[in-house]
Short mmCIF file of C-alpha atoms and ligand atoms in Angstrom, two decimals:
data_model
loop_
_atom_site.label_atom_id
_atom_site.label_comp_id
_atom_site.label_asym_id
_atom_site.label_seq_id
_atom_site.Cartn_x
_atom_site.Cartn_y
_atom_site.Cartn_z
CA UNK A 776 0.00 0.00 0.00
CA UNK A 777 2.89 2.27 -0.65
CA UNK A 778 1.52 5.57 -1.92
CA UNK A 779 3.28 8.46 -3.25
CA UNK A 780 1.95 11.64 -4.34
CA UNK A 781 3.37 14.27 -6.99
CA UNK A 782 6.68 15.16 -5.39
CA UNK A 783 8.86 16.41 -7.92
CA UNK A 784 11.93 15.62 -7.99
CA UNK A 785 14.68 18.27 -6.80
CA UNK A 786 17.61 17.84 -8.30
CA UNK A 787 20.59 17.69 -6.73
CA UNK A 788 24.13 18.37 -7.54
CA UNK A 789 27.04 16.43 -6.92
CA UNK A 790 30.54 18.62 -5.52
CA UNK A 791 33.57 18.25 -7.94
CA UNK A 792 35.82 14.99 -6.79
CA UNK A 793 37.55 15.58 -3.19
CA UNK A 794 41.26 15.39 -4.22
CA UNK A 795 42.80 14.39 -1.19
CA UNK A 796 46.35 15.98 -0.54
CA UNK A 797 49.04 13.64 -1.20
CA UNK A 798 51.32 13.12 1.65
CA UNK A 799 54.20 11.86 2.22
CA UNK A 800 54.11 9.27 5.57
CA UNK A 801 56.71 11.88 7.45
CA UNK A 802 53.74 14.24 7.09
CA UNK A 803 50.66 12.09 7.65
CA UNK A 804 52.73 10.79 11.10
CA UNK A 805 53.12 15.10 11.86
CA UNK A 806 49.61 15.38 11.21
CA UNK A 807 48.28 12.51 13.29
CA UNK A 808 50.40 13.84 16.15
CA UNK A 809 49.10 17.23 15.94
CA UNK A 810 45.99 16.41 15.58
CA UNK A 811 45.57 14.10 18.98
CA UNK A 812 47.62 16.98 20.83
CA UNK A 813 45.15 19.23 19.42
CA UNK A 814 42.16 16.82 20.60
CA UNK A 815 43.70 16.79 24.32
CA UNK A 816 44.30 20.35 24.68
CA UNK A 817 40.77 21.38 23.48
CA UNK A 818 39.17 18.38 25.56
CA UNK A 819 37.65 17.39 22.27
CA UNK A 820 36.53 14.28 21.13
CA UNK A 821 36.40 12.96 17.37
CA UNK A 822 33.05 11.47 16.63
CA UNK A 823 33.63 9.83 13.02
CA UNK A 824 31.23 7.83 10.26
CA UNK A 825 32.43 4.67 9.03
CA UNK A 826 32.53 6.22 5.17
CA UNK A 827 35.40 8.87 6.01
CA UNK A 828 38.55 7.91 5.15
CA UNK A 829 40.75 5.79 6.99
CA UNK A 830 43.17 7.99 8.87
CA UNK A 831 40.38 9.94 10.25
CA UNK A 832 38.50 6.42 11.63
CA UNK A 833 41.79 5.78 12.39
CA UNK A 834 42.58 8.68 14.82
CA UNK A 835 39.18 8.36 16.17
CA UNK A 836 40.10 4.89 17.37
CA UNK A 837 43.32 6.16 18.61
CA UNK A 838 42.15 8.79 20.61
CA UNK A 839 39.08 7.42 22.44
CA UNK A 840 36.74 8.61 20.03
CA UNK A 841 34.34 6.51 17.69
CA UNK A 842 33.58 4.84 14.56
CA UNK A 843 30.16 4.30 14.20
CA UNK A 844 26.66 4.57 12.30
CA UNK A 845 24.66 7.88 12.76
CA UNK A 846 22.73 6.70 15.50
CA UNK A 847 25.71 5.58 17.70
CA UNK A 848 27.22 9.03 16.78
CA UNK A 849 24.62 10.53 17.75
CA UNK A 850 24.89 8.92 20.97
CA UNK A 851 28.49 8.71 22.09
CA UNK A 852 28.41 12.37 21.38
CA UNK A 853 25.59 13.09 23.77
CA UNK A 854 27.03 10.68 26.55
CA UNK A 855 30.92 11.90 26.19
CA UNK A 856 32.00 14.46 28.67
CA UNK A 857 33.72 16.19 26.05
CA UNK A 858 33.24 20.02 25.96
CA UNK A 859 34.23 19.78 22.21
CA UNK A 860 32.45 17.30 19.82
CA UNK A 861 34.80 16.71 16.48
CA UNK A 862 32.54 15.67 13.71
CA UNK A 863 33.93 13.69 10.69
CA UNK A 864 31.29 12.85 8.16
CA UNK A 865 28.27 14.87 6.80
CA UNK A 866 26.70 18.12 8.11
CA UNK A 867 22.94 16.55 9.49
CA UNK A 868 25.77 14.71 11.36
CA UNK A 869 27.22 17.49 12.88
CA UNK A 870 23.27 19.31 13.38
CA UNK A 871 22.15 16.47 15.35
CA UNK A 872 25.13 16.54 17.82
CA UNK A 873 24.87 20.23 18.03
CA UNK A 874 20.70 19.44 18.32
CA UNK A 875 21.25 17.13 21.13
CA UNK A 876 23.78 19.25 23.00
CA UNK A 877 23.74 22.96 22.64
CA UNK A 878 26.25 23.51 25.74
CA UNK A 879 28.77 21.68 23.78
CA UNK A 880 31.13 23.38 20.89
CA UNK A 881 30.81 21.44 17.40
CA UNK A 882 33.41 21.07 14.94
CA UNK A 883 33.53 19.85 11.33
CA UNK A 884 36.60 19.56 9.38
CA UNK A 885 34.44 21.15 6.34
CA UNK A 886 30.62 22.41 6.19
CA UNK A 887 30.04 22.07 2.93
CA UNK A 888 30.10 18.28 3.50
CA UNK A 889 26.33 17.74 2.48
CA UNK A 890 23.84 14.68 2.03
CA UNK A 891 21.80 14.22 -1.36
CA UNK A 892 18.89 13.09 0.60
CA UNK A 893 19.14 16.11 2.87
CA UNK A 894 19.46 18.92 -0.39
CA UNK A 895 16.68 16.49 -1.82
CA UNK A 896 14.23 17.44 1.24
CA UNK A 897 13.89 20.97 1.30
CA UNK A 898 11.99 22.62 4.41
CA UNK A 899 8.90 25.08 2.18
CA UNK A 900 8.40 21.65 -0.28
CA UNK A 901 8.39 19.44 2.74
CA UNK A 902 6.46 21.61 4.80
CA UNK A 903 3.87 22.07 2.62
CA UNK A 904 3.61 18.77 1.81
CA UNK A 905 2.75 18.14 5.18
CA UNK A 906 0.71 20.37 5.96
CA UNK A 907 -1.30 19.08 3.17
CA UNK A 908 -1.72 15.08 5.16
CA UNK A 909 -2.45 16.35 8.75
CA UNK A 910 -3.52 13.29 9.82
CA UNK A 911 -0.26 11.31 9.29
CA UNK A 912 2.66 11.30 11.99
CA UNK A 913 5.72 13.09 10.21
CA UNK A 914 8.75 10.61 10.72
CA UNK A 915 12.42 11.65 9.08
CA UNK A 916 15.43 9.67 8.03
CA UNK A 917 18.09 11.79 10.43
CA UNK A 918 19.86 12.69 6.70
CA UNK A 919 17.60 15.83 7.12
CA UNK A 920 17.91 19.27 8.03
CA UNK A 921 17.08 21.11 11.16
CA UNK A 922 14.47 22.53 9.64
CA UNK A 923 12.62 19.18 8.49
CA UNK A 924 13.70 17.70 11.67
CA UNK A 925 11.52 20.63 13.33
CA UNK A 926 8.25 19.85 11.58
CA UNK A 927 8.53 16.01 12.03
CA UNK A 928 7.05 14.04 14.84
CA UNK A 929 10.08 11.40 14.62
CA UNK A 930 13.06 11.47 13.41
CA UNK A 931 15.18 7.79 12.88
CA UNK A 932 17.89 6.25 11.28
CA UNK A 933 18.50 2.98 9.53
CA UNK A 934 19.31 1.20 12.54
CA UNK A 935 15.44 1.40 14.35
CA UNK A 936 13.49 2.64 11.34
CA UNK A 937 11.58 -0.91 11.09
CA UNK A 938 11.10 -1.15 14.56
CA UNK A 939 9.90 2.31 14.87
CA UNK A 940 7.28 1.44 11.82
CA UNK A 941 6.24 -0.98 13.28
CA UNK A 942 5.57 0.20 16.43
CA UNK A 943 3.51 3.13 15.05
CA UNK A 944 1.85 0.68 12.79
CA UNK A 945 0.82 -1.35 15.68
CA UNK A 946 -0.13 2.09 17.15
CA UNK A 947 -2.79 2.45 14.05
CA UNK A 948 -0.78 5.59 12.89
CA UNK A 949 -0.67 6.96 9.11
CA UNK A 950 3.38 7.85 7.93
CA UNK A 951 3.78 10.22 6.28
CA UNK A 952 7.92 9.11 5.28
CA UNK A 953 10.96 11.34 4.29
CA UNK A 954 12.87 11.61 2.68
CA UNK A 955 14.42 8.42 0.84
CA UNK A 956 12.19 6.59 -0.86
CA UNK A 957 13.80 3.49 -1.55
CA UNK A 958 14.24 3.22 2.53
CA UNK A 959 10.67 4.19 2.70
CA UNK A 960 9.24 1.37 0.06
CA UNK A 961 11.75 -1.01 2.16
CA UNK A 962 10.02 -0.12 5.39
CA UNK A 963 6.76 0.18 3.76
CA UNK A 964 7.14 -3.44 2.35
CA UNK A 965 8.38 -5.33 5.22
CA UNK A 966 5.53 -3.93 7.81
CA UNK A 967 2.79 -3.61 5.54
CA UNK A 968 2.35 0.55 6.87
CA UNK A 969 0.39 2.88 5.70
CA UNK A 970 2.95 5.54 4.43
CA UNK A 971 3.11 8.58 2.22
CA UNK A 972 6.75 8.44 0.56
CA UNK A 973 8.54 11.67 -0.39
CA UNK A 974 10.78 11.37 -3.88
CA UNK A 975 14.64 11.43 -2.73
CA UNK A 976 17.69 9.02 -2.79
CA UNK A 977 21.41 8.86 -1.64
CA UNK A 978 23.52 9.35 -4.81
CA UNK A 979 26.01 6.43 -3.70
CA UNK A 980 23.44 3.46 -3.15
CA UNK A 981 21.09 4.76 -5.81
CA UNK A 982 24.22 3.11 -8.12
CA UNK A 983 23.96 -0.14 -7.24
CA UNK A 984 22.08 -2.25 -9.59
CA UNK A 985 20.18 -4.75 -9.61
CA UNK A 986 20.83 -6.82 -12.53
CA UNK A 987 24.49 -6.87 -12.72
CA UNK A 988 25.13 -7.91 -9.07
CA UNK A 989 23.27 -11.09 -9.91
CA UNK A 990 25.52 -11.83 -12.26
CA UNK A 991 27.93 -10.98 -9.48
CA UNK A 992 26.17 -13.48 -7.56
CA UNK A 993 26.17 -16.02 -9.74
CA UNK A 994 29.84 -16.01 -10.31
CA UNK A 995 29.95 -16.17 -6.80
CA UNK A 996 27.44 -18.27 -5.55
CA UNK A 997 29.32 -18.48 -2.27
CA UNK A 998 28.65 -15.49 -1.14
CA UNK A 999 26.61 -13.39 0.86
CA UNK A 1000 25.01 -10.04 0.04
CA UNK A 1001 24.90 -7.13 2.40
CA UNK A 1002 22.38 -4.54 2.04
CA UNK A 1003 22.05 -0.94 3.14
CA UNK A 1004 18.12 -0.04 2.73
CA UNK A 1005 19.04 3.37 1.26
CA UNK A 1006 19.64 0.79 -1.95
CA UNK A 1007 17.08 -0.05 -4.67
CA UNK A 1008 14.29 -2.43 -4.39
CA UNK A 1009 16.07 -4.77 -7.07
CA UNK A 1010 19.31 -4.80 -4.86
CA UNK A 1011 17.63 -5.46 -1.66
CA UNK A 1012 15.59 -8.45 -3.00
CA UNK A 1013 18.95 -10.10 -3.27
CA UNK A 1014 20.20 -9.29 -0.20
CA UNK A 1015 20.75 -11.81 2.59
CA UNK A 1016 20.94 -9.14 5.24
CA UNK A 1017 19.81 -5.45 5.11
CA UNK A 1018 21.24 -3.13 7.38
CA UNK A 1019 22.27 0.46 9.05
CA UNK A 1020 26.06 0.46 8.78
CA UNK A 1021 27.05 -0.73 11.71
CA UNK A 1022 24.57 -3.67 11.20
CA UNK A 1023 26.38 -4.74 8.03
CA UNK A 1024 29.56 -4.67 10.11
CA UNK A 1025 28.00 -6.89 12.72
CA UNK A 1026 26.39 -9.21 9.77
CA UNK A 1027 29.51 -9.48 7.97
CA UNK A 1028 31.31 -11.12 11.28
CA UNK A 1029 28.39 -13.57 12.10
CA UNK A 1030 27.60 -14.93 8.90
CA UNK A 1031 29.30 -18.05 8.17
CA UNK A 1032 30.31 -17.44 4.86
CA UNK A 1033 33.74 -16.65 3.78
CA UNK A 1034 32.98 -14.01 0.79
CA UNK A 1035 30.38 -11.06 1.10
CA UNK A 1036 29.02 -8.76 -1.23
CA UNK A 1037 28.42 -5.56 0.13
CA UNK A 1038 26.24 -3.06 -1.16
CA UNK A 1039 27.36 0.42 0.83
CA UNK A 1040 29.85 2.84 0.83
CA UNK A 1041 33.09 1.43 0.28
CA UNK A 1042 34.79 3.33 3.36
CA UNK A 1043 33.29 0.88 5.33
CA UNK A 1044 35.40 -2.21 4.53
CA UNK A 1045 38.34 -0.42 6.73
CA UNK A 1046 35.94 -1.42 9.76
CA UNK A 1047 34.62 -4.38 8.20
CA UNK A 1048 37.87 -5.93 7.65
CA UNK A 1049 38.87 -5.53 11.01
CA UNK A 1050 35.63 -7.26 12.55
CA UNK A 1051 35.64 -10.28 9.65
CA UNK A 1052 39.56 -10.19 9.55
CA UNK A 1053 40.76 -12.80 6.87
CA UNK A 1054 37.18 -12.69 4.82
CA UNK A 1055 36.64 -11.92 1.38
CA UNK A 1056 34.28 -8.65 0.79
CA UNK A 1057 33.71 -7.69 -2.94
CA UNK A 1058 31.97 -4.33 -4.05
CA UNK A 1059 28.36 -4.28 -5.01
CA UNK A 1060 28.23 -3.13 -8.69
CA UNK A 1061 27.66 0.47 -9.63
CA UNK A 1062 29.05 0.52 -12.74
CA UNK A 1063 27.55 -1.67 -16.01
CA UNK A 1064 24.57 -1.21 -17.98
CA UNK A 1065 22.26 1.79 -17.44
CA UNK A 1066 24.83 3.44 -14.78
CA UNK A 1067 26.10 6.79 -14.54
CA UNK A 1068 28.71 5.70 -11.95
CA UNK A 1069 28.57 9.61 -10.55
CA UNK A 1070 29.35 8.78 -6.99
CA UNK A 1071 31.35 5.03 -7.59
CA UNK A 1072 30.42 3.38 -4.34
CA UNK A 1073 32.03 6.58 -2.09
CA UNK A 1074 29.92 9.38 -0.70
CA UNK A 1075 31.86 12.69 -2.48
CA UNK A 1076 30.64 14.40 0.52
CA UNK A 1077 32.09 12.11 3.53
CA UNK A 1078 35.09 12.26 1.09
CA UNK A 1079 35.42 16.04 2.30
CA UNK A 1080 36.86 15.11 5.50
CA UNK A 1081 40.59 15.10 5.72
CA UNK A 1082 43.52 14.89 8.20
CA UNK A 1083 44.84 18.37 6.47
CA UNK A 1084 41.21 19.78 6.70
CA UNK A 1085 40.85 18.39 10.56
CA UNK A 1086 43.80 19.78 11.85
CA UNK A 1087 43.24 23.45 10.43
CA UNK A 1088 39.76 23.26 12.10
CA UNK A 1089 40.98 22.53 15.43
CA UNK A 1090 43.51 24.88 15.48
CA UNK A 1091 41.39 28.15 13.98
CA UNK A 1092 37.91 27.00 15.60
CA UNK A 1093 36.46 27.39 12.00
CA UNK A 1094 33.29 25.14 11.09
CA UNK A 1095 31.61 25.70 13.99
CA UNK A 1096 27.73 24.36 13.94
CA UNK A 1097 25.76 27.19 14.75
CA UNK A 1098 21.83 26.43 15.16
CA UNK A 1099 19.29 29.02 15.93
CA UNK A 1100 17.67 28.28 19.54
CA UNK A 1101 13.79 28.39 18.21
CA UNK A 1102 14.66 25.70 15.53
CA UNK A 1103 16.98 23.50 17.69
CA UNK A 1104 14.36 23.50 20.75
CA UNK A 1105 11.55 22.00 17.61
CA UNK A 1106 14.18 19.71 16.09
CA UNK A 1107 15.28 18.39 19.03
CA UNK A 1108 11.98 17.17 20.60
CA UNK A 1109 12.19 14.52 17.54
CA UNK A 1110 15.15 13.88 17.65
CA UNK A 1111 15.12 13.13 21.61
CA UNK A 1112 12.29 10.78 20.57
CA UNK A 1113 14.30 8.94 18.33
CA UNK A 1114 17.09 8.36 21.82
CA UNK A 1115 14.47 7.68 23.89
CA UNK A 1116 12.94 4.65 21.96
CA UNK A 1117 16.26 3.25 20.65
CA UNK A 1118 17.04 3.49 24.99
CA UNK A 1119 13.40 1.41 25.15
CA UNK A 1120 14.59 -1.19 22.64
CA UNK A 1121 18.11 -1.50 24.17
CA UNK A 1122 16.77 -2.42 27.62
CA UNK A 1123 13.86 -4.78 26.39
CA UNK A 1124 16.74 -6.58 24.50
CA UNK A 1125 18.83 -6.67 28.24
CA UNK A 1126 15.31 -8.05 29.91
CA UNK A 1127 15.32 -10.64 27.15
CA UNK A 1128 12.41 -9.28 25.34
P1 13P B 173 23.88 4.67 8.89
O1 13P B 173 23.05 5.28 9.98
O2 13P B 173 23.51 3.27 8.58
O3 13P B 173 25.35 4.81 9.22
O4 13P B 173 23.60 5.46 7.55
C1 13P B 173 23.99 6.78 7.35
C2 13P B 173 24.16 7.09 5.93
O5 13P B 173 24.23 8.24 5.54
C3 13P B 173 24.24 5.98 4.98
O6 13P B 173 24.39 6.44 3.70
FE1 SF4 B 174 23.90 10.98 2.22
FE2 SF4 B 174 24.24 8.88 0.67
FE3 SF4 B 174 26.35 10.28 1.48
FE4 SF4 B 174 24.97 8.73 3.22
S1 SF4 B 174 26.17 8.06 1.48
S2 SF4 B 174 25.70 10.80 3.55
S3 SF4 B 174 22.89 9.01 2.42
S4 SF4 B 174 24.72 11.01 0.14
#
């Protein structure tokens, strides 16, 4: 019963290639120093996504930081002690860290980092839109900004989204959905909802088709494929396991099988590797027929965040997140939502529920 309504498409445009600054290891090594000295004497803490690159998950491991999906950011940030929160990934990152705690300064190593599904959302469209189906409850992906955050009822990420439609299904509640749709028809799907979908898509799992990773699969029959819902419907019906990041990680250590196909961001395998050490993980296909290969498997926006760019923030304050106080008091009470029940689900798992 997935419905949409005439959403037109906003088009979204795609940053030139980051090109990161080649260093040699003599000035990586200066740079990683710096940087934790920098960390310590600003009692900051870096909070990074698993799609950055490397050196940056890297020094967040390191330095008592973390490596982790948006929720768990979102989370480690709020629970550090920290009086600085480093962000490494995209801005909604940064908003909702800032969102959940105003007290605290937040950093990004650029803030022009942005999120297709976010610039695919914007607040008058969105707002309108629901205004228009006021009896559905207004739940957001967390790639959002502020703004949409503010008019939502929930906000969510990948990691809860199907037990949070579920529950409000049980509930009897209409969704109204934003802003990915492929997430949404994935949701919508599995729990049989009622929801409203709105008309965006990440540019990196967008790529992955269908039809060319079962031929993939069928030259590996072996193997196991691992989803992130922000893929196509075609790509998900072949998966063995769809999950938020972190999920994938977790999948890609239980399963039994030796080879995986994963179908996410390729920064992830750093991670990945580490929890399935010795296991074989192959890349999803992007490219082949029909495919415009624009993003590759790599987010061109998490691909912003450098050691170079990192270093310079911490040491000139620059990319602060500012948030006006009306707006982050409305975004927030969604956002809090979305902590609260993931805190609910935690300890009915620790009951044995
Ligand atoms: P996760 O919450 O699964 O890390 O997803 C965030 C994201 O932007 C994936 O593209
Ligand atoms: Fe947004 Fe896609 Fe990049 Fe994730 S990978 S931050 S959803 S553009």
């Amino acid at each position: 019963m997935t419905q949409r309504i005439d959403i037109p498409t906003v088009a979204v445009k795609l940053p030139p290639p980051a090109v990161p600054a080649t260093l040699s290891q003599t000035e990586r090594t200066d740079l990683f120093a710096r940087i934790k000295r920098l960390l310590k004497a600003q009692d900051a803490v870096l909070v990074a996504h698993y799609y950055v690159d490397e050196d940056l998950q890297k020094l967040a491991e390191e330095t008592g930081g973390c490596v982790a999906d948006s929720l768990e950011m979102a989370r480690f940030g709020n629970a550090h002690p920290a009086r600085t929160l480093v962000v490494a990934g995209v801005r909604f990152m940064g908003e909702t860290a800032k969102i959940l705690n105003p007290e605290k300064r937040v950093l990004m190593p650029t803030l022009d980092a942005e999120c297709s599904l976010d610039l695919g959302c914007p607040v008058e469209p969105f707002t309108a839109f629901c205004d228009a189906h006021p009896d559905r409850r207004v739940v957001v992906y967390s790639n959002t900004s502020v703004g949409v955050k503010a008019r939502a009822d929930w906000v969510v990420t990948s990691s809860i989204a199907v037990k949070l439609i579920k529950h409000l299904k049980e509930r009897g509640e209409k969704i109204l959905w934003a802003p990915d749709k492929h997430l949404g028809t994935y949701l919508q799907r599995l729990t049989d909802a009622d929801m409203l979908l709105w008309n965006a898509s990440c540019v990196v799992h967008d790529e992955f088709k269908g039809h060319a990773l079962a031929a993939l699969k069928r030259q590996h029959p072996d193997a196991a494929v691992i989803a992130h819902p922000e893929s196509p419907t075609a790509v998900l019906e072949l998966a063995d396991v769809i999950g938020s990041t972190s999920q994938l990680i977790h999948a890609a250590k239980s399963l039994p099988n030796q080879k995986l196909i994963v179908a996410t961001d390729r920064g992830i395998f750093y991670k990945m590797q580490q929890a399935a050490p010795g296991k074989i993980l192959l890349e999803a296909p992007s490219a082949g027929e029909g495919a415009t290969c624009e993003s590759c498997a790599h987010c061109p926006w998490m691909a912003m965040n450098a050691l170079d760019n990192l270093a310079s923030t911490l040491e000139t304050g620059a990319n602060e997140i500012h948030i006006d106080e009306p707006a982050r008091v409305k975004a927030l009470r969604a956002t809090q939502r979305m902590l609260d029940f993931a805190r609910d689900l935690s300890e009915q798992k620790t009951l044995g529920d």
